[in-house]
Each structure stands twice: as C-alpha cells, then as structure tokens.
PDB file of C-alpha atoms and ligand atoms in Angstrom:
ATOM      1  CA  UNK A 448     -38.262   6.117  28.709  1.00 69.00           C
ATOM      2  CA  UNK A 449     -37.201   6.450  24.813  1.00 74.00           C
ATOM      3  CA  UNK A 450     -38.853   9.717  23.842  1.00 78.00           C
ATOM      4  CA  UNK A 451     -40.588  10.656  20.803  1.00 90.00           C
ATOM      5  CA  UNK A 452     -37.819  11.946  19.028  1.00 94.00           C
ATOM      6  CA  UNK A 453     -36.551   8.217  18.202  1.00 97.00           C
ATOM      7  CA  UNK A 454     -38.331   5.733  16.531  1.00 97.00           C
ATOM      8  CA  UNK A 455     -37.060   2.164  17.032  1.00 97.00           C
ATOM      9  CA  UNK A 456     -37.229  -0.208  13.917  1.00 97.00           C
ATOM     10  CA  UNK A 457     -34.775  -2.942  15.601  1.00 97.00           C
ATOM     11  CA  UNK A 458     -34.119  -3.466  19.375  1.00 96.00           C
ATOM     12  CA  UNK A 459     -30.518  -3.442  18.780  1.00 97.00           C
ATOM     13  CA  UNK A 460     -31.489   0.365  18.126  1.00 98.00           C
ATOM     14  CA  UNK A 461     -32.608   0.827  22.152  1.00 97.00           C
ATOM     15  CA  UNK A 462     -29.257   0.329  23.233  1.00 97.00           C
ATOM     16  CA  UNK A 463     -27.415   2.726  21.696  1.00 98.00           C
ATOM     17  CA  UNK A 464     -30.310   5.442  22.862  1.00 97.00           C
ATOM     18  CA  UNK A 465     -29.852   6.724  26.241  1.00 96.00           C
ATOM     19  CA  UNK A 466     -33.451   7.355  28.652  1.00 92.00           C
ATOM     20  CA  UNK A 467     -34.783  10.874  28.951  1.00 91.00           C
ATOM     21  CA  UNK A 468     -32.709  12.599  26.346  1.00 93.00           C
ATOM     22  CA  UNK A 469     -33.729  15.275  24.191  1.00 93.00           C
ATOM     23  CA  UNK A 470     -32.965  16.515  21.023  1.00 97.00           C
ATOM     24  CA  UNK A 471     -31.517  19.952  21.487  1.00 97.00           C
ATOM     25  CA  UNK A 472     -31.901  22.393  19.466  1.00 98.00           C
ATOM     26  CA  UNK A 473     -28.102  24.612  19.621  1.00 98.00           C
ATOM     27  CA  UNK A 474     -28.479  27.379  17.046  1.00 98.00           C
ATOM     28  CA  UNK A 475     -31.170  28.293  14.729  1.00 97.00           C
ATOM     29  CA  UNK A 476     -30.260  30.895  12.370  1.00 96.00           C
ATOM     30  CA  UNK A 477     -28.686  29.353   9.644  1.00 98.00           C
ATOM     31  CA  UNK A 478     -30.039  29.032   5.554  1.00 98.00           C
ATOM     32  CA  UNK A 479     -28.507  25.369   4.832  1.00 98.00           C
ATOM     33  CA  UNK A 480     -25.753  23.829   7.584  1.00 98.00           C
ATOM     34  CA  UNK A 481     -23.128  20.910   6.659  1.00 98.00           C
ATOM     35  CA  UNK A 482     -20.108  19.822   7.196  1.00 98.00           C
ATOM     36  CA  UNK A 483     -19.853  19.648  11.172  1.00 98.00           C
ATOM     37  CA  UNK A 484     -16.539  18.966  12.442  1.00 98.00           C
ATOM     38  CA  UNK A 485     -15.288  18.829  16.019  1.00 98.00           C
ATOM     39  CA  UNK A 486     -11.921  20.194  17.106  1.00 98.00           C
ATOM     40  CA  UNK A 487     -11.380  18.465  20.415  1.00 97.00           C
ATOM     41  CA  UNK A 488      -8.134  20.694  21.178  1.00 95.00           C
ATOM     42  CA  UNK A 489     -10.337  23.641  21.089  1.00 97.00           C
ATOM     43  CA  UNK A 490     -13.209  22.411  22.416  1.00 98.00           C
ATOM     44  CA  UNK A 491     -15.591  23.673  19.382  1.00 98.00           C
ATOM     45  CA  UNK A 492     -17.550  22.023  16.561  1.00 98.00           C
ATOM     46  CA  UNK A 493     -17.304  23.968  13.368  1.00 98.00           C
ATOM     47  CA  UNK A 494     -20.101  23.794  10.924  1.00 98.00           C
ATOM     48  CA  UNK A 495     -21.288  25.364   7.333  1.00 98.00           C
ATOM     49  CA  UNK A 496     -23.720  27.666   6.709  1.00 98.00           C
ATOM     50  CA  UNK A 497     -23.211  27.095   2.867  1.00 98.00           C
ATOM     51  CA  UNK A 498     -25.700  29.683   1.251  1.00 97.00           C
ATOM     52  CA  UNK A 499     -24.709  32.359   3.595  1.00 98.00           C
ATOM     53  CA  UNK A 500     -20.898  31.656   2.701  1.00 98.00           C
ATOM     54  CA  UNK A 501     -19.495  31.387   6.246  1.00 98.00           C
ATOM     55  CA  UNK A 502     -18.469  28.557   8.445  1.00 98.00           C
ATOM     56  CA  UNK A 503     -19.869  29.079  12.257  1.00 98.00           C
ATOM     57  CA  UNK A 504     -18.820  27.710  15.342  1.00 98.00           C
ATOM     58  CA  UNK A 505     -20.187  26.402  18.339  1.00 98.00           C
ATOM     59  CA  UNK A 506     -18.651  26.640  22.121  1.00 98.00           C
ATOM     60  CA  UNK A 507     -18.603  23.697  24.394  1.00 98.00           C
ATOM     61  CA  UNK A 508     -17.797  26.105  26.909  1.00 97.00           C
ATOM     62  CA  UNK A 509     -20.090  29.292  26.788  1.00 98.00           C
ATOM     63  CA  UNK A 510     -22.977  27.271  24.461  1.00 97.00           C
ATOM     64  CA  UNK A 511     -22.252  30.693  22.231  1.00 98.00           C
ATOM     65  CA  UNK A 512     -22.478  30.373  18.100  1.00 98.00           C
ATOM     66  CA  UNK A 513     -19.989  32.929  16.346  1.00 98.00           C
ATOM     67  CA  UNK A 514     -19.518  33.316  12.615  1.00 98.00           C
ATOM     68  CA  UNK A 515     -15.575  31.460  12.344  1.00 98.00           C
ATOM     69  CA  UNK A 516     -14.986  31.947   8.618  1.00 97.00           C
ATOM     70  CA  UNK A 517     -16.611  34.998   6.089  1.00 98.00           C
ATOM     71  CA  UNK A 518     -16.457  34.220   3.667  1.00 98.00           C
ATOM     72  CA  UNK A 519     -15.819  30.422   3.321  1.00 98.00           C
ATOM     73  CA  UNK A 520     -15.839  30.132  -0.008  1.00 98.00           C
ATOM     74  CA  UNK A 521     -19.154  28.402   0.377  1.00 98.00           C
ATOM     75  CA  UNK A 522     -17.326  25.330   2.131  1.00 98.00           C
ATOM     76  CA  UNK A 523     -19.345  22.187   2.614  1.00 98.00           C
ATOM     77  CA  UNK A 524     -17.825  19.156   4.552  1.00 98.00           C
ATOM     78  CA  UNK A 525     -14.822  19.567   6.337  1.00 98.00           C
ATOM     79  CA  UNK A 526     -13.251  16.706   8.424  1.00 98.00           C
ATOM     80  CA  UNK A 527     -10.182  16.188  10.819  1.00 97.00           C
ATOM     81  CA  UNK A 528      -7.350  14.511  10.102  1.00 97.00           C
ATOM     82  CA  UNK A 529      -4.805  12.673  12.850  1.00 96.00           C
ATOM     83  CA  UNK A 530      -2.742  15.669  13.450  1.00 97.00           C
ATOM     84  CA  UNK A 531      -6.194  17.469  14.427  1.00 96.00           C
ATOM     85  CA  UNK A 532      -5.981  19.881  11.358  1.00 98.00           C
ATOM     86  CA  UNK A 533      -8.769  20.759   9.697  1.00 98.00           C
ATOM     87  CA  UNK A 534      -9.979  20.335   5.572  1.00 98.00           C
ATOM     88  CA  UNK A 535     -12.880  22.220   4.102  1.00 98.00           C
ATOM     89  CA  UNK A 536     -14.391  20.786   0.898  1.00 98.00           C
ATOM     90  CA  UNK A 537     -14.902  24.545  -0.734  1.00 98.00           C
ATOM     91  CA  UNK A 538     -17.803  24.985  -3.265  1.00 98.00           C
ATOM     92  CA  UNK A 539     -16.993  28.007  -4.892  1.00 97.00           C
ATOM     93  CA  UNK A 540     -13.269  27.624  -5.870  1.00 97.00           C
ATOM     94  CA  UNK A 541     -14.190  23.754  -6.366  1.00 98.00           C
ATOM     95  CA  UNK A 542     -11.368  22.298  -4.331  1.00 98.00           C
ATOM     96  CA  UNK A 543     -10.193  20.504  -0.811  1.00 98.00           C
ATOM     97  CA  UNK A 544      -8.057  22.801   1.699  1.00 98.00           C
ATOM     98  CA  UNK A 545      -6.186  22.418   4.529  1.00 98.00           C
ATOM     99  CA  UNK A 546      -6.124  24.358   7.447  1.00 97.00           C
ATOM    100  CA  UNK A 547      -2.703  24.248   8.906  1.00 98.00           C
ATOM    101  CA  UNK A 548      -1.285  24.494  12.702  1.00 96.00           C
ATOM    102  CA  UNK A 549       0.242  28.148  12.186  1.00 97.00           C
ATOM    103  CA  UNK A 550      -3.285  29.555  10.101  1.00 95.00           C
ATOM    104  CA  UNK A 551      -1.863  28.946   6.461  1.00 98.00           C
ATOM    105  CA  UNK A 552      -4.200  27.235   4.014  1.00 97.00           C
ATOM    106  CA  UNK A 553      -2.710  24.472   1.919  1.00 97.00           C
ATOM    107  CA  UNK A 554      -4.536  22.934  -1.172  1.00 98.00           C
ATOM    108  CA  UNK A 555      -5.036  19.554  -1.240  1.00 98.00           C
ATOM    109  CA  UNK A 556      -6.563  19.158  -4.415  1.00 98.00           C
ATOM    110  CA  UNK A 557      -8.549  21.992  -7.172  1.00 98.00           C
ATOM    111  CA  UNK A 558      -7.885  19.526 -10.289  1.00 98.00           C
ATOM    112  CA  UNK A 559      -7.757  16.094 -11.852  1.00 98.00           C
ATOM    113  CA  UNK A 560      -5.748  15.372 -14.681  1.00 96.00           C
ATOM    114  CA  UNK A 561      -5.523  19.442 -15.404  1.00 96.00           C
ATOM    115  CA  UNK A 562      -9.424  19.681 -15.347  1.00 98.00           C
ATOM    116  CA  UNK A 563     -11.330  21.940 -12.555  1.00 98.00           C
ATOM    117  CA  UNK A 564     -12.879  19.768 -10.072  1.00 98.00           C
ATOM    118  CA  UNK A 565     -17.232  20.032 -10.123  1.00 98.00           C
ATOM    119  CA  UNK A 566     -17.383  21.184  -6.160  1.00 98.00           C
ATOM    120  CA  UNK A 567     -16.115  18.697  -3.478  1.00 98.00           C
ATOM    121  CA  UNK A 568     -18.589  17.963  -1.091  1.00 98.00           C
ATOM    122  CA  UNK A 569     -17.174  15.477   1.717  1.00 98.00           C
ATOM    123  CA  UNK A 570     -14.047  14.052   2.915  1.00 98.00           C
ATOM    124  CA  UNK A 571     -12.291  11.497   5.206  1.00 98.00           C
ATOM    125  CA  UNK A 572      -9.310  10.618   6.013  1.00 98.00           C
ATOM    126  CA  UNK A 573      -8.608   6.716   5.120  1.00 97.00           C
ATOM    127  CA  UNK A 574      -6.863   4.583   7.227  1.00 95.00           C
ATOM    128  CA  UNK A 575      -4.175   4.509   4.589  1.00 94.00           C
ATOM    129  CA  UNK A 576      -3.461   8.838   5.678  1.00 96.00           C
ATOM    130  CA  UNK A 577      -4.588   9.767   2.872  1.00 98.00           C
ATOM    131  CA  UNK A 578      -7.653  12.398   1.708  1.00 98.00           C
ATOM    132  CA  UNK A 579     -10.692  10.878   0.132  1.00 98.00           C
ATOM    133  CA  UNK A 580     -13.191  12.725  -0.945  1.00 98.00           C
ATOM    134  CA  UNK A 581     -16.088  13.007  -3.210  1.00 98.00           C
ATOM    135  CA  UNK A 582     -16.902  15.374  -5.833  1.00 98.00           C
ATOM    136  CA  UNK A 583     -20.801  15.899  -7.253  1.00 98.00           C
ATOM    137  CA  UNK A 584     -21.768  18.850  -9.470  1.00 97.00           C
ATOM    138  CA  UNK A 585     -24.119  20.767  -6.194  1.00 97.00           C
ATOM    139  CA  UNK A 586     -21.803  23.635  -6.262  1.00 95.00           C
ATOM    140  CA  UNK A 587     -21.708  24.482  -9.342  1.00 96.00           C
ATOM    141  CA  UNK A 588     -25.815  24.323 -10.212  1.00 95.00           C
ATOM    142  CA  UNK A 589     -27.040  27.461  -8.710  1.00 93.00           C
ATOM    143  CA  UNK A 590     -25.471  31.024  -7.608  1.00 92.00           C
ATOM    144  CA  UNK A 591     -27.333  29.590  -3.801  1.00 95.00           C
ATOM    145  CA  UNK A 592     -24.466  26.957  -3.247  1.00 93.00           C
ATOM    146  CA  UNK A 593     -21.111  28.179  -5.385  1.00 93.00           C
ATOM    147  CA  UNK A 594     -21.099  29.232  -7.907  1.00 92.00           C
ATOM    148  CA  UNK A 595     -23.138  28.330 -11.875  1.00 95.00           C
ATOM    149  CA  UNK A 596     -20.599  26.322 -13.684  1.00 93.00           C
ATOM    150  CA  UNK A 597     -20.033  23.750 -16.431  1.00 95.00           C
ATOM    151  CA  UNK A 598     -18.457  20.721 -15.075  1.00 97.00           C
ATOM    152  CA  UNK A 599     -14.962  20.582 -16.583  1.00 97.00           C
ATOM    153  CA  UNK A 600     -14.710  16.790 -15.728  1.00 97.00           C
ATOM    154  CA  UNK A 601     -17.494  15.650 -16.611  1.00 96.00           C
ATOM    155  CA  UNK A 602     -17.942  12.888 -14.560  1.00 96.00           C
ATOM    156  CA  UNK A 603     -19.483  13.134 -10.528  1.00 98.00           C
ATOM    157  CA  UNK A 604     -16.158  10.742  -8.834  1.00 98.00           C
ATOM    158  CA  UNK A 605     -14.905   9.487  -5.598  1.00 98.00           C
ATOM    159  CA  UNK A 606     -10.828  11.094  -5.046  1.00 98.00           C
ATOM    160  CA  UNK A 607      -8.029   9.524  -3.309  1.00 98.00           C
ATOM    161  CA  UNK A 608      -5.137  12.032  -2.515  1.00 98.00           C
ATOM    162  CA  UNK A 609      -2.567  10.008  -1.463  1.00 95.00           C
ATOM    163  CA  UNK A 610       1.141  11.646  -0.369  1.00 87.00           C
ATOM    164  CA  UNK A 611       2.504  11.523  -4.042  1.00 85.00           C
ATOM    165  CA  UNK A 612      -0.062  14.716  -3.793  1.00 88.00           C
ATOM    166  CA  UNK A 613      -2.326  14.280  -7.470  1.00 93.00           C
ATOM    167  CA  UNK A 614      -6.628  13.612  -7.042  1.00 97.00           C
ATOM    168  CA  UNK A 615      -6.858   9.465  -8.236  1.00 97.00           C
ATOM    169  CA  UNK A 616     -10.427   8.961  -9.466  1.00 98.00           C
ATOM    170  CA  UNK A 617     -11.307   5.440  -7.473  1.00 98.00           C
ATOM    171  CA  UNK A 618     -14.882   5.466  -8.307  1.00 98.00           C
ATOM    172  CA  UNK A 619     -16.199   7.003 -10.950  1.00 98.00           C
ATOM    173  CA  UNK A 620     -19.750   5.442 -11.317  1.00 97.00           C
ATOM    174  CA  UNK A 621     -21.938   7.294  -8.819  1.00 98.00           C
ATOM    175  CA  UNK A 622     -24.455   9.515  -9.670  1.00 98.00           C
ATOM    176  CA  UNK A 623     -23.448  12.389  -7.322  1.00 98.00           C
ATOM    177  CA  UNK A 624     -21.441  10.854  -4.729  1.00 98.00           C
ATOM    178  CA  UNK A 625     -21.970  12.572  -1.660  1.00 98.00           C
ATOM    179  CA  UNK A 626     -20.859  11.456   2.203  1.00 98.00           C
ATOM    180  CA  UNK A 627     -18.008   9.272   2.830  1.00 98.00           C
ATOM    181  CA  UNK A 628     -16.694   7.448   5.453  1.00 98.00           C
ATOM    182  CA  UNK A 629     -14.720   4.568   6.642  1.00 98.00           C
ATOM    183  CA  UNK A 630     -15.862   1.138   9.001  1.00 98.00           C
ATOM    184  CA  UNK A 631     -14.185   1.370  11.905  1.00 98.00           C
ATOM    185  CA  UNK A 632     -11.404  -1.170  10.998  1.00 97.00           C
ATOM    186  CA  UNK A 633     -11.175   0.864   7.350  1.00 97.00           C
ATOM    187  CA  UNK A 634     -11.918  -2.366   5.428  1.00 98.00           C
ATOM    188  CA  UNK A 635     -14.824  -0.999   3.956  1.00 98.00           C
ATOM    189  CA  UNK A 636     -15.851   2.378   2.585  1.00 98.00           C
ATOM    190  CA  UNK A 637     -18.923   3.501   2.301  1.00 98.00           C
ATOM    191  CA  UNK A 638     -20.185   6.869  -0.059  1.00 98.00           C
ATOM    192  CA  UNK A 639     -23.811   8.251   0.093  1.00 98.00           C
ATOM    193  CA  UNK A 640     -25.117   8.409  -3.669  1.00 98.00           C
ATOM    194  CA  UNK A 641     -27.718  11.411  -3.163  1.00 97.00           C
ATOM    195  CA  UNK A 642     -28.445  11.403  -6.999  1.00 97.00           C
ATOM    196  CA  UNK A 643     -29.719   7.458  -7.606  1.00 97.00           C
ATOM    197  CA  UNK A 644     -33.260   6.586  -7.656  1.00 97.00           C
ATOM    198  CA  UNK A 645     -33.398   6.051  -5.215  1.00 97.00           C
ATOM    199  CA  UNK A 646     -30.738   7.495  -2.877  1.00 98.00           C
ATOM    200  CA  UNK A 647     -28.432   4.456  -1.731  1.00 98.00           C
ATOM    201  CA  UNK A 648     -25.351   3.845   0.583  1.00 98.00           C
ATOM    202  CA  UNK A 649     -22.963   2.222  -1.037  1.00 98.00           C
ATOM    203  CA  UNK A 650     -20.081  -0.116   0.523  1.00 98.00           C
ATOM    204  CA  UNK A 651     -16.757  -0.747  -0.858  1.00 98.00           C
ATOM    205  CA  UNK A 652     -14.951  -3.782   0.341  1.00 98.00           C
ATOM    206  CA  UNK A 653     -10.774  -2.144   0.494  1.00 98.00           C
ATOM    207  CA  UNK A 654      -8.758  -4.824  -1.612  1.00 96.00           C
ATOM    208  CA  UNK A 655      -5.032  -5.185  -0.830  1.00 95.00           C
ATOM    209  CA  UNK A 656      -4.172  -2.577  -2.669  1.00 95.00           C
ATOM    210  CA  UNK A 657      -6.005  -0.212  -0.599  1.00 96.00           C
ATOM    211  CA  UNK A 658      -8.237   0.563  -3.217  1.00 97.00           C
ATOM    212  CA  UNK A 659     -12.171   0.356  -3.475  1.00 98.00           C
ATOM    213  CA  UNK A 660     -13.487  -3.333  -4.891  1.00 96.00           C
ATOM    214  CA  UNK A 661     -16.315  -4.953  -4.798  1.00 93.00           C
ATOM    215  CA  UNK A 662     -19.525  -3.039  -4.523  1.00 97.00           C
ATOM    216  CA  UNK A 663     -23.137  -3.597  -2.849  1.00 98.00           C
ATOM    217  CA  UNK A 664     -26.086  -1.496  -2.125  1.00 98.00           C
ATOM    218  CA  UNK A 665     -26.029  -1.150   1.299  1.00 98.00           C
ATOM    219  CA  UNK A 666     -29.343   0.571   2.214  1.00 98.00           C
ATOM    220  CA  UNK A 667     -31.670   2.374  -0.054  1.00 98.00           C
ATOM    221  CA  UNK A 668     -33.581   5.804   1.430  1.00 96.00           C
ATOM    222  CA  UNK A 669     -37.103   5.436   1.854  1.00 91.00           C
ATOM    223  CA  UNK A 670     -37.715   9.364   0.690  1.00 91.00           C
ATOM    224  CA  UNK A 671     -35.242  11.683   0.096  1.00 95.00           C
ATOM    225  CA  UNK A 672     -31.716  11.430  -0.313  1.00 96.00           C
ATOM    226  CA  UNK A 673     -28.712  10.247   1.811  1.00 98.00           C
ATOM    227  CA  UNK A 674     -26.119  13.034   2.645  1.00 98.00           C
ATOM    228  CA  UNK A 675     -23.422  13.051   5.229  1.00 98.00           C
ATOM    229  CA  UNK A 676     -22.729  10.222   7.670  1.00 98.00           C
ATOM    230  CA  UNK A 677     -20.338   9.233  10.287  1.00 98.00           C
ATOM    231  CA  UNK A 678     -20.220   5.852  12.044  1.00 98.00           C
ATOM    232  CA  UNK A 679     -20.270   4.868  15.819  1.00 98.00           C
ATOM    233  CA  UNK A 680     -17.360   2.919  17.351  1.00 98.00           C
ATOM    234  CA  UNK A 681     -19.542  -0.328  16.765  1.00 98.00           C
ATOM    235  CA  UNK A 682     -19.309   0.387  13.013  1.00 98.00           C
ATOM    236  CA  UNK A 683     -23.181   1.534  13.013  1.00 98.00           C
ATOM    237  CA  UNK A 684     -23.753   4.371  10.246  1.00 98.00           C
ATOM    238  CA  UNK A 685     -25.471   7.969  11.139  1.00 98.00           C
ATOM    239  CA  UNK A 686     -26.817   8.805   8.059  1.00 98.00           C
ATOM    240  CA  UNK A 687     -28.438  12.032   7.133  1.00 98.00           C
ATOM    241  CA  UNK A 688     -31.737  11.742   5.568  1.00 98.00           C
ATOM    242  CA  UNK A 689     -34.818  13.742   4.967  1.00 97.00           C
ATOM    243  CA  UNK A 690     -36.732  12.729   7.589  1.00 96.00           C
ATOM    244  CA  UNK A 691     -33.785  13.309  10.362  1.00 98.00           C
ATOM    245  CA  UNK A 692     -31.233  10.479  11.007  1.00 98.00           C
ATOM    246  CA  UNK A 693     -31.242   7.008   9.942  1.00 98.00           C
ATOM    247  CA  UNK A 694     -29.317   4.286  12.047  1.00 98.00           C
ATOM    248  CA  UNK A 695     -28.136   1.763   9.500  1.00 98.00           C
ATOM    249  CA  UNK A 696     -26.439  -1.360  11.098  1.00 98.00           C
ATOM    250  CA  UNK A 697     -22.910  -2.514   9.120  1.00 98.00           C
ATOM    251  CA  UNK A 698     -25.015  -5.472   7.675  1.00 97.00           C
ATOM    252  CA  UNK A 699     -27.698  -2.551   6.384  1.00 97.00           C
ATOM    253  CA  UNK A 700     -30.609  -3.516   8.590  1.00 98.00           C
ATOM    254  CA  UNK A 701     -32.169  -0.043   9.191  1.00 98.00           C
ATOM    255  CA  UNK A 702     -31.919  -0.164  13.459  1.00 98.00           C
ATOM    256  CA  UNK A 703     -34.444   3.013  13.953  1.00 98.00           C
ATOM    257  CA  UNK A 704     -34.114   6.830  12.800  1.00 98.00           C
ATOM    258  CA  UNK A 705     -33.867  10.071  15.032  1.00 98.00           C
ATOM    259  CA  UNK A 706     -36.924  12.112  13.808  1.00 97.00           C
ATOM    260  CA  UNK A 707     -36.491  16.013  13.100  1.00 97.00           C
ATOM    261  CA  UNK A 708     -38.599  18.282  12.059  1.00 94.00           C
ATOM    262  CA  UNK A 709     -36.675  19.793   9.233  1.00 96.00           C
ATOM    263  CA  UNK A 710     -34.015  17.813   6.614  1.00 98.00           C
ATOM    264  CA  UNK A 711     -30.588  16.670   8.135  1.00 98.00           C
ATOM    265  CA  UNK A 712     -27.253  17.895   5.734  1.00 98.00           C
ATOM    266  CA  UNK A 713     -25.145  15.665   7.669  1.00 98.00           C
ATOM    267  CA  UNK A 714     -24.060  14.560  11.397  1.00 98.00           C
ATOM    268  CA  UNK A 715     -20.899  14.707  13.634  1.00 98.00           C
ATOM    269  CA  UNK A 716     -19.408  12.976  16.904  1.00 98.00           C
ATOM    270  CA  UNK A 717     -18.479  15.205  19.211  1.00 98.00           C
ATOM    271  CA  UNK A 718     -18.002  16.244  23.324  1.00 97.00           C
ATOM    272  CA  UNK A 719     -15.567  15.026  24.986  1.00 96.00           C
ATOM    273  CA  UNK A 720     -16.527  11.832  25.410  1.00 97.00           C
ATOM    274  CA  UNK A 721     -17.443  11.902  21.644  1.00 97.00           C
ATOM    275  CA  UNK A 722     -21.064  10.788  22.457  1.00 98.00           C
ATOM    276  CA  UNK A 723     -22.520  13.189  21.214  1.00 98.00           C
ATOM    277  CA  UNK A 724     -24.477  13.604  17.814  1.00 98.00           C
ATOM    278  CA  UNK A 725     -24.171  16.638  16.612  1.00 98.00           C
ATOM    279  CA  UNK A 726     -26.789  17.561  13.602  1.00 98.00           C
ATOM    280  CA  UNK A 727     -27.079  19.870  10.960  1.00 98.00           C
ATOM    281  CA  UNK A 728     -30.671  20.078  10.175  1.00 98.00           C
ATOM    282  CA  UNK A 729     -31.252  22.481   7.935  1.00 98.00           C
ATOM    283  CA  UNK A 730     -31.396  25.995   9.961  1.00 98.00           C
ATOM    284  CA  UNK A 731     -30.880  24.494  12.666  1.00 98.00           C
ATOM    285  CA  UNK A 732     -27.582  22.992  14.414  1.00 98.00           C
ATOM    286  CA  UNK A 733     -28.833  20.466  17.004  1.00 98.00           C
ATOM    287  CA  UNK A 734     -27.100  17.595  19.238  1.00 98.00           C
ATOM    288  CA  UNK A 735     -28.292  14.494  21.146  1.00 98.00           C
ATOM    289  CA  UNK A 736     -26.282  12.486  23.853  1.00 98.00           C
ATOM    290  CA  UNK A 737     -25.974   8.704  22.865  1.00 98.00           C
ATOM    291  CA  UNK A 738     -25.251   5.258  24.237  1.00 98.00           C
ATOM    292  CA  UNK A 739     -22.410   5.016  22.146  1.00 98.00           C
ATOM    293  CA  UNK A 740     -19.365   6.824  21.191  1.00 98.00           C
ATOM    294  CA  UNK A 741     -18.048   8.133  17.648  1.00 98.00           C
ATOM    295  CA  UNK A 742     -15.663   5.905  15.822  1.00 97.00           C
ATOM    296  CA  UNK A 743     -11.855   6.755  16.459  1.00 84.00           C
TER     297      UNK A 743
HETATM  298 MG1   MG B1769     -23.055  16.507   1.671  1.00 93.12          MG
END
C-alpha cells in the first residue's frame, strides 16, 4: 500500500516509492533547517538550523540530535565533496568554507572580482572537481538569516571555483538562484530560481567547455518556491517545495510529490545504502526510505 504521505501524479512515480513506509519525523526543535549533508565515514547527516546560528547533527547510530557547530555563522547548504570533506555556504560572513580532514577551515570563496559576495546559499561539486555554487541576497535581508546588508555585487549569480582558486560568475541572470545540482552523468546542471514568478528549475545543457549553455525552464512550482534539490541515481530531481517534495522526472514531467505538513528548505540522500531521503521541513528534520538510491 502507498500511504497518504505520497501523492502519485505519474506511475513511473510508484516505483521509486517503497509499500508501508512512513514519513518519519527525526527531530523537531529547530526555527528554519537547510543544508542537510551526509558524512558516510561518520555515519551522521549534518543539517542547518539557520536562524538559531548552529549546524546540528543527527546519529545513524543512537537516533540522538546534538548541536555540531555554535555558532555557524548562520551556514545554509553545505555539500560533500569526493575526498568526503565538508563545505558550508555561510550567511553571515557571505562566503563558501571548507572543512578540512585535520579540523582547519579553508575559504573557498568570500569575493568576486574584489566585491563581498550577497550570502551563498548552495553548492555542488561538478563533475569537472570544482565548487559551484549559487549566491542570492537571503542572507543579507533580515538580522533572522545573516546579517542586513547592501549587496556589494549587485547581481544574484551562479559561481564556478575552479582550482586556479577565483569565484567565475557562469550565470548571472537568475533572480535569486537558489539549489544546484548536477544530472547524474554532469551534462546538465540544474539551479532552483526561488525568486521568478513563478519559482522555476532551470537546466543548463554543459558545453565542451564545461561551462553552462543553453537554457530551458524545466518545471515551474505550482505555489511557492523551489529550494534545495538533489537527484536520484536515475537522474530524477527531489525538489524542495512548499507543499513538501516534488519528484520532477529529467524530461520535467512532475512524477508525484511527498506531502508534509510544514515547508521543505531542501532534501538529502543518505543511510548507508543512500536510500534514504532525508528532509528539512521547516522545524522539523524528517527522512523516508525509497525505491531508489541517491545519485553518486
Ligand atoms: Mg536554499
């Protein structure tokens, strides 16, 4: 039996669901939770609890939530890269970090072309190694989420940080460009605008220079906005939305949505099978086991 939490739009939705699974609820506690990010080594998925300015963490092991990080600087996304290190997009000093293997924090990026950055929001890594990430003007609107700031830039872009080490603006016509990820086979990116009208995923076709081309809308948000996303292994996107998670195929047919009873900041594979959704929904962290495993 498919149970109430998922509504199915397209049958190609039922078989990634598994029978009898419920949406469970892991922690409840927090103010407003991002950036999820599993750490497979450790055995812990790390998430933010941005207006309370801490990252938390949750234990496979003992099911127990501890504060990780206090203060986080009001961190936001973080991802994982292939050495299993971990990089916070920070809020309130408006730049990308690093978490090194022996605790030392490296800087990926706090500029471009000598201006501030608004307050990076998400990141990947790209299939080229390098740090993409996106860079809307959230933290930087109210004392709740940063810090109140002018933007220095001026502009809401999409970063590359490739190993010559300087922020390359690759798109720079989003609205407030928001989750990002790469298909499977990193020939096309895709970045959540949460500011259009409405909200949109956007895909990027990667031209052989490695570098964003061609554009299309990929799915538009019924209400709401689009936040953070991460794809299956079968290239489907998990999308945030308002009214819990939306299942977009990689052609954009919306396959079916997870519904929640409060907004969804943004979603992670985890476990150690990596079938597992893990969902920050606004106060609450919560998980559900899938028919299908996170993208590599
Ligand atoms: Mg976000």
């Amino acid at each position: 039996m498919i149970t109430e939490w998922f509504e199915v739009v397209d049958d190609r939705f039922r078989a990634l669901l598994l029978p009898n699974v419920h949406v469970d609820t892991l922690f409840d506690g927090g103010r407003w939770l991002e950036g999820p990010v599993w750490v497979p080594a450790a055995k812990h998925l790390l998430f933010s609890d941005i207006p309370n300015n801490r990252v938390m963490r949750w234990d496979a092991a003992s099911g127990h939530v501890s504060v990780f990080q206090q203060p986080s600087h009001f961190a936001n996304g973080h991802t994982r890269d292939r050495q299993g290190r971990v990089l916070a997009c920070e809020h309130q000093t408006r730049r990308v970090t690093r978490f090194e293997h022996d605790g030392s924090v490296t800087v990926v990026a706090d500029s471009y072309r000598g201006k501030r950055l608004n307050s990076p929001n998400d990141l990947v890594e790209g299939p080229d190694g390098a740090i993409w990430f996106t860079d809307p003007t959230y933290g930087i609107l109210t004392e709740y989420e940063g810090g109140r700031c002018d933007s220095e830039i001026g502009s809401h872009n999409v970063y590359r940080v490739g190993p010559e080490g300087a922020a390359e603006a690759v798109i720079t016509d989003l609205v407030q460009p928001n989750g990002i990820a790469f298909s499977p086979d990193g020939s096309v990116l895709y970045v959540a605008d949460s500011g259009s009208t409405p909200s949109r995923m956007m895909a990027y076709e990667i031209g052989a220079d490695g570098l964003p081309g061609k554009a299309t809308v990929l799915h538009e948000a019924l209400r709401g906005i689009y936040d953070g996303f991460r794809l299956d292994r079968l290239g489907n996107l998990w999308v945030a939305a308002e009214e819990g998670v939306v299942c977009l195929a990689p052609d954009g047919t919306l396959l079916g949505r997870i519904l929640l009873p409060e907004v969804v900041g943004n979603v992670e594979f985890g476990g150690p099978e990596r079938n597992r959704l893990f969902i920050c929904a606004t106060r609450r962290l919560m998980a559900v086991y899938l028919n299908v495993t996170g993208a590599q």
